[in-house]
């Protein structure tokens, strides 16, 4: 084993030297411009003491929002003498928005809501905000660039005061995302469907404007959660693009294998704290663990993990760090559980995808755990339970890197695709084809027809209540992924399960409440085919005999409109005519009875 580990170590080094990470040398950027107009908020003693140390700013506005924190006489005397020439406004903030170079702060002044920058500096905005109050001025998990909050008990006062003048000048930030509205499942015809990106953004940088998803690149921190949560691939992370990341992984794994490495496991980590931990611990890590630096941990999701596993990677480890935003941790936990449920359902060990922390990367415990769990990959227990996603983390959350048991998956990346959904299903198809559960034994029952997935999963089927559906095709009109299509000439509804992201748009658009969604993963190729899920007899025009509508639709109209004054007597028969014959019939009638024009 020692020999194998040193071989893997050498193979890892060789692969990392040969294949360079996909750094984006000239990413698209957004610019910020600041001159140093600073607003300081908080208690008067603290804002004056801070202002006294910030002489290099273009202007300082003091806004006193809370009572003095330290009532010691000497402290108050010193504070009131500091920045003594600056007036301090005393009022509450009504609203604050913006980012570095563009902060707008509204306050209540003489019974009116006014912009503080205009009042204090005759400017439209502030460049920077330093908040020394107890509570943040922003409710988002990640505040915008240019906003600094030092709570009274924080110990970073001097550091921030020192840093602030560095925020004067011109700055650039990458545009982390591209949005393809054509495949977004957010909204259609007044109905709201998918809101997954809106729900996870920790910076409130995503909004729904006139039913379209929009990302504010100035507020965006590039945390990556929206692209990982997006079921259609409408949001693509650009640092790097998933196709480039997959290409890099493919080349790296190939180089590792060529250099004699075995059982590669990937350790995904972010470029800051994660990179520091990996740099510190790399020498202790088993040689088969290959670190992969991402811009942010949440920037790679299910399609990347599954592609790597399908390519023969034995384990994927996501390195959690204290700086990972809580919303991103929750998202990754949910996505990892969903993927584990899929893996378990196919007979793979769910330990092949894990979130770990620094402690679990400790070399000694790793060796111990390896020896205890050396047969991890042979346990083909199937866990196919929707409760799993909501269940707490498994009691044994120790790191289980099996470096002795061969994986059953092939060492080749699945076929490459541009579309997220295609990438994901190419990987799943490969994993299904190689699934241990194919080898049915008393311990490993055969593959089921489908895996039941937790509520909210972006995979599943649509069921139609045939007694309610009139085949009005409202659902087809709103479906953003062409999962639902019409039967063409035939009054029918077709469904392609692989395309369905369970966005709910069809369910909400259906006037008859005839649609229900069921999250699941269909394992057979039927998933890729358009299957007829409802059909009706065609109603033939009573005049020209052309089939023109589903029979149930006409029956329903006859039933609903039989009492209407416009459809009394022979006129009710017009509902049984195609559009052309109906128009002809109306004009013939009006020619014969011109007085009827007055009734229209
Ligand atoms: S499809 Fe993607 S971009 Fe559209 S709302 Fe859902 S998560 Fe957001
Ligand atoms: S079939 Fe319904 S739930 Fe599925 S993608 Fe289309 S509109 Fe959304």
PDB file of N, CA and C in Angstrom, residues 84 111 228 250 256 325 374 394 501 548 552 595:
ATOM      1  N   UNK A  84     -13.869  67.114  15.441  1.00  0.00           N
ATOM      2  CA  UNK A  84     -14.811  68.052  16.060  1.00  0.00           C
ATOM      3  C   UNK A  84     -15.468  68.987  15.054  1.00  0.00           C
ATOM      4  N   UNK A 111     -39.532  65.723   8.453  1.00  0.00           N
ATOM      5  CA  UNK A 111     -40.778  65.053   8.015  1.00  0.00           C
ATOM      6  C   UNK A 111     -40.730  64.577   6.568  1.00  0.00           C
ATOM      7  N   UNK A 228     -25.362  26.270  -9.702  1.00  0.00           N
ATOM      8  CA  UNK A 228     -25.480  24.898  -9.207  1.00  0.00           C
ATOM      9  C   UNK A 228     -26.949  24.541  -8.974  1.00  0.00           C
ATOM     10  N   UNK A 250     -10.844  15.989 -17.288  1.00  0.00           N
ATOM     11  CA  UNK A 250     -10.602  14.879 -18.202  1.00  0.00           C
ATOM     12  C   UNK A 250      -9.097  14.727 -18.462  1.00  0.00           C
ATOM     13  N   UNK A 256      -2.890  11.634 -14.901  1.00  0.00           N
ATOM     14  CA  UNK A 256      -2.650  10.901 -13.642  1.00  0.00           C
ATOM     15  C   UNK A 256      -2.551   9.401 -13.920  1.00  0.00           C
ATOM     16  N   UNK A 325     -20.474  30.690   2.814  1.00  0.00           N
ATOM     17  CA  UNK A 325     -21.749  31.244   3.294  1.00  0.00           C
ATOM     18  C   UNK A 325     -22.736  30.130   3.664  1.00  0.00           C
ATOM     19  N   UNK A 374     -12.192  -0.126   4.318  1.00  0.00           N
ATOM     20  CA  UNK A 374     -11.554  -0.484   3.049  1.00  0.00           C
ATOM     21  C   UNK A 374     -12.522  -1.124   2.070  1.00  0.00           C
ATOM     22  N   UNK A 394     -25.465  11.703   8.156  1.00  0.00           N
ATOM     23  CA  UNK A 394     -25.259  10.393   8.749  1.00  0.00           C
ATOM     24  C   UNK A 394     -24.407  10.515  10.014  1.00  0.00           C
ATOM     25  N   UNK A 501     -38.003  19.623 -15.671  1.00  0.00           N
ATOM     26  CA  UNK A 501     -37.257  20.098 -14.500  1.00  0.00           C
ATOM     27  C   UNK A 501     -38.192  20.335 -13.310  1.00  0.00           C
ATOM     28  N   UNK A 548     -61.086  19.003 -35.844  1.00  0.00           N
ATOM     29  CA  UNK A 548     -60.543  20.325 -35.483  1.00  0.00           C
ATOM     30  C   UNK A 548     -60.318  20.532 -33.991  1.00  0.00           C
ATOM     31  N   UNK A 552     -63.497  16.124 -25.940  1.00  0.00           N
ATOM     32  CA  UNK A 552     -63.838  16.591 -24.582  1.00  0.00           C
ATOM     33  C   UNK A 552     -63.928  18.109 -24.517  1.00  0.00           C
ATOM     34  N   UNK A 595     -81.323  42.073 -39.748  1.00  0.00           N
ATOM     35  CA  UNK A 595     -81.713  42.679 -38.463  1.00  0.00           C
ATOM     36  C   UNK A 595     -80.883  42.125 -37.303  1.00  0.00           C
TER      37      UNK A 595
END
